[in-house]
């Protein structure tokens, strides 16, 4: 090969020796474009990876949301049921009548508009003798899941309240077979007032 065709590469030298520091600094800079291209070739393509990741995470996310919905729905049913039992006991203690307690408890449950396959049961009884009579209201219900991720559970509650003296004095003034429960004005809830009005229409006093 002719010497004229040979190409020589000159490296900066200091006193005839190779400047290693300069070569180390320039080497990565000169090789960077080639290395970046090699990395791009070796890199795994991620096109569509986000869609796959979302498809894997979305079912777990939806299950978590539906589970929270079921838990909240169960607590709501339980709270409405307990409020119905307490409202029935309160009305029964005012009216001194177990039928009123059962009716008001059931009506309070219906007012909540909770869709269930089985209706709750409410039973009331008057216990004790005057002047220490009390009324007991017992309720039982099955809390049903809304979505179905959680199984149903059975709840029961017993509420006892003392029958008020004014209720007994009011009930003692009733006329025979009048069908009325109270004859004196007493502060009542809306459900109990409606119940009394219906009884008044069905059995008007003589």
Short mmCIF file of C-alpha atoms in Angstrom, two decimals:
data_model
loop_
_atom_site.label_atom_id
_atom_site.label_comp_id
_atom_site.label_asym_id
_atom_site.label_seq_id
_atom_site.Cartn_x
_atom_site.Cartn_y
_atom_site.Cartn_z
CA UNK A 1 0.00 0.00 0.00
CA UNK A 2 1.25 3.39 -0.96
CA UNK A 3 2.21 5.64 1.92
CA UNK A 4 0.36 8.50 0.29
CA UNK A 5 -2.93 6.59 0.66
CA UNK A 6 -2.47 5.92 4.35
CA UNK A 7 -4.34 8.13 6.79
CA UNK A 8 -2.81 8.98 10.08
CA UNK A 9 -4.71 9.98 13.23
CA UNK A 10 -3.02 12.41 15.46
CA UNK A 11 -3.79 12.52 19.15
CA UNK A 12 -2.94 15.64 21.13
CA UNK A 13 0.36 15.13 22.88
CA UNK A 14 2.24 16.84 25.60
CA UNK A 15 6.02 16.54 25.28
CA UNK A 16 5.59 13.70 22.80
CA UNK A 17 3.31 11.64 25.05
CA UNK A 18 -0.39 10.91 24.59
CA UNK A 19 -2.66 13.18 26.56
CA UNK A 20 -4.82 10.53 28.26
CA UNK A 21 -7.00 13.11 29.96
CA UNK A 22 -8.02 14.73 26.68
CA UNK A 23 -8.72 11.37 25.08
CA UNK A 24 -10.93 10.31 27.99
CA UNK A 25 -12.92 13.52 27.81
CA UNK A 26 -13.42 13.46 24.03
CA UNK A 27 -14.09 9.73 23.76
CA UNK A 28 -17.59 9.64 25.32
CA UNK A 29 -18.59 12.78 23.40
CA UNK A 30 -17.58 11.31 20.06
CA UNK A 31 -19.17 7.94 20.77
CA UNK A 32 -22.43 9.29 22.22
CA UNK A 33 -24.39 9.43 18.92
CA UNK A 34 -23.48 5.84 18.11
CA UNK A 35 -24.33 4.60 21.60
CA UNK A 36 -27.73 6.32 21.59
CA UNK A 37 -28.61 4.64 18.29
CA UNK A 38 -27.58 1.26 19.67
CA UNK A 39 -29.72 1.82 22.77
CA UNK A 40 -32.72 2.71 20.65
CA UNK A 41 -32.31 -0.51 18.70
CA UNK A 42 -32.01 -2.62 21.85
CA UNK A 43 -34.84 -0.87 23.72
CA UNK A 44 -38.08 -2.88 23.89
CA UNK A 45 -40.96 -1.10 22.14
CA UNK A 46 -43.59 0.14 24.68
CA UNK A 47 -46.28 1.06 22.23
CA UNK A 48 -49.64 -0.03 23.75
CA UNK A 49 -48.12 -0.93 27.13
CA UNK A 50 -50.25 1.66 28.94
CA UNK A 51 -53.43 0.11 27.57
CA UNK A 52 -52.37 -3.33 28.78
CA UNK A 53 -51.50 -1.99 32.23
CA UNK A 54 -54.85 -0.22 32.48
CA UNK A 55 -56.63 -3.41 31.43
CA UNK A 56 -54.92 -5.30 34.25
CA UNK A 57 -55.56 -2.67 36.93
CA UNK A 58 -59.12 -1.68 35.99
CA UNK A 59 -60.84 -4.90 37.21
CA UNK A 60 -59.11 -4.67 40.61
CA UNK A 61 -60.06 -1.00 40.87
CA UNK A 62 -63.70 -1.72 40.02
CA UNK A 63 -63.85 -4.56 42.57
CA UNK A 64 -62.55 -2.21 45.25
CA UNK A 65 -65.15 0.44 44.40
CA UNK A 66 -68.01 -2.09 44.38
CA UNK A 67 -66.84 -3.49 47.72
CA UNK A 68 -66.99 -0.04 49.29
CA UNK A 69 -70.49 0.44 47.82
CA UNK A 70 -71.64 -2.84 49.40
CA UNK A 71 -70.17 -1.90 52.78
CA UNK A 72 -71.84 1.51 52.73
CA UNK A 73 -75.18 0.03 51.67
CA UNK A 74 -75.02 -2.51 54.50
CA UNK A 75 -74.34 0.17 57.10
CA UNK A 76 -77.21 2.25 55.72
CA UNK A 77 -79.68 -0.65 56.02
CA UNK A 78 -78.51 -1.37 59.55
CA UNK A 79 -78.90 2.26 60.63
CA UNK A 80 -82.40 2.55 59.13
CA UNK A 81 -83.44 -0.69 60.83
CA UNK A 82 -82.17 0.43 64.24
CA UNK A 83 -83.86 3.81 63.86
CA UNK A 84 -87.14 2.06 63.02
CA UNK A 85 -86.96 -0.05 66.19
CA UNK A 86 -86.18 2.99 68.33
CA UNK A 87 -88.96 5.03 66.73
CA UNK A 88 -91.43 2.22 67.37
CA UNK A 89 -90.38 2.02 71.02
CA UNK A 90 -90.72 5.78 71.39
CA UNK A 91 -94.20 5.82 69.86
CA UNK A 92 -95.24 2.82 71.94
CA UNK A 93 -94.09 4.46 75.15
CA UNK A 94 -96.19 7.54 74.34
CA UNK A 95 -99.28 5.65 73.22
CA UNK A 96 -98.92 2.83 75.78
CA UNK A 97 -99.87 0.38 73.05
CA UNK A 98 -97.77 -2.38 71.51
CA UNK A 99 -99.73 -2.32 68.25
CA UNK A 100 -98.78 1.31 67.74
CA UNK A 101 -95.13 0.47 68.37
CA UNK A 102 -95.13 -2.28 65.75
CA UNK A 103 -97.01 -0.15 63.22
CA UNK A 104 -94.75 2.88 63.60
CA UNK A 105 -91.59 0.79 63.45
CA UNK A 106 -92.71 -0.85 60.22
CA UNK A 107 -93.86 2.46 58.72
CA UNK A 108 -90.51 4.06 59.54
CA UNK A 109 -88.78 1.25 57.69
CA UNK A 110 -91.05 1.69 54.68
CA UNK A 111 -90.42 5.44 54.59
CA UNK A 112 -86.72 4.75 53.97
CA UNK A 113 -87.59 3.05 50.63
CA UNK A 114 -85.03 0.27 51.00
CA UNK A 115 -85.56 -2.50 48.41
CA UNK A 116 -85.33 -5.89 50.12
CA UNK A 117 -86.65 -9.35 49.34
CA UNK A 118 -87.71 -10.05 52.93
CA UNK A 119 -89.39 -7.46 55.09
CA UNK A 120 -88.12 -7.00 58.65
CA UNK A 121 -90.21 -8.20 61.57
CA UNK A 122 -91.11 -6.00 64.53
CA UNK A 123 -92.73 -7.35 67.70
CA UNK A 124 -93.65 -5.33 70.77
CA UNK A 125 -94.76 -6.30 74.25
CA UNK A 126 -95.68 -4.46 77.44
CA UNK A 127 -93.79 -5.73 80.47
CA UNK A 128 -94.25 -4.93 84.15
CA UNK A 129 -97.02 -3.43 86.23
CA UNK A 130 -98.04 0.15 86.84
CA UNK A 131 -96.35 2.48 87.58
CA UNK A 132 -93.21 0.72 86.28
CA UNK A 133 -94.50 -0.65 83.00
CA UNK A 134 -92.13 -0.69 80.05
CA UNK A 135 -92.57 -1.52 76.39
CA UNK A 136 -90.11 -3.70 74.53
CA UNK A 137 -89.75 -3.59 70.75
CA UNK A 138 -87.73 -6.32 69.07
CA UNK A 139 -86.79 -6.17 65.41
CA UNK A 140 -85.09 -8.68 63.13
CA UNK A 141 -83.92 -8.12 59.58
CA UNK A 142 -81.52 -9.47 56.98
CA UNK A 143 -79.09 -6.98 55.52
CA UNK A 144 -78.82 -7.79 51.82
CA UNK A 145 -75.87 -6.70 49.64
CA UNK A 146 -76.49 -4.30 46.78
CA UNK A 147 -73.86 -5.65 44.38
CA UNK A 148 -73.33 -9.13 45.77
CA UNK A 149 -69.67 -9.04 46.77
CA UNK A 150 -70.60 -9.45 50.43
CA UNK A 151 -72.97 -12.02 51.83
CA UNK A 152 -76.11 -11.05 53.70
CA UNK A 153 -76.14 -10.84 57.47
CA UNK A 154 -78.92 -10.99 60.07
CA UNK A 155 -79.34 -8.23 62.63
CA UNK A 156 -81.62 -8.02 65.65
CA UNK A 157 -82.22 -5.25 68.15
CA UNK A 158 -84.32 -4.92 71.31
CA UNK A 159 -85.22 -1.46 72.61
CA UNK A 160 -86.95 -0.97 75.96
CA UNK A 161 -88.61 2.27 77.02
CA UNK A 162 -90.67 3.21 80.02
CA UNK A 163 -94.31 4.00 79.38
CA UNK A 164 -94.93 7.64 80.15
CA UNK A 165 -97.41 8.59 82.85
CA UNK A 166 -99.27 11.03 80.63
CA UNK A 167 -99.86 8.23 78.13
CA UNK A 168 -101.55 6.07 80.77
CA UNK A 169 -103.67 8.97 82.01
CA UNK A 170 -104.67 9.77 78.46
CA UNK A 171 -105.53 6.17 77.63
CA UNK A 172 -107.70 5.93 80.74
CA UNK A 173 -110.07 8.56 79.31
CA UNK A 174 -110.86 6.55 76.19
CA UNK A 175 -114.45 5.73 75.44
CA UNK A 176 -115.32 2.07 74.92
CA UNK A 177 -114.73 0.81 71.36
CA UNK A 178 -113.79 4.26 70.15
CA UNK A 179 -110.68 2.93 68.40
CA UNK A 180 -108.65 5.92 69.55
CA UNK A 181 -105.34 5.61 71.29
CA UNK A 182 -104.88 9.14 72.61
CA UNK A 183 -107.43 11.79 73.48
CA UNK A 184 -105.08 14.47 74.81
CA UNK A 185 -102.80 16.58 72.64
CA UNK A 186 -99.26 15.21 72.89
CA UNK A 187 -96.23 16.08 70.78
CA UNK A 188 -95.91 13.15 68.39
CA UNK A 189 -93.91 12.26 65.32
CA UNK A 190 -95.39 12.55 61.87
CA UNK A 191 -95.82 8.79 61.43
CA UNK A 192 -97.70 8.42 64.71
CA UNK A 193 -99.93 11.39 63.89
CA UNK A 194 -100.88 9.85 60.55
CA UNK A 195 -101.60 6.55 62.27
CA UNK A 196 -103.93 8.24 64.75
CA UNK A 197 -105.72 10.13 62.00
CA UNK A 198 -106.33 6.91 60.08
CA UNK A 199 -107.77 5.24 63.17
CA UNK A 200 -109.98 8.25 63.75
CA UNK A 201 -111.38 8.02 60.23
CA UNK A 202 -111.92 4.27 60.46
CA UNK A 203 -113.58 4.40 63.90
CA UNK A 204 -115.13 7.81 64.50
CA UNK A 205 -116.01 8.51 68.13
CA UNK A 206 -119.68 8.34 69.11
#
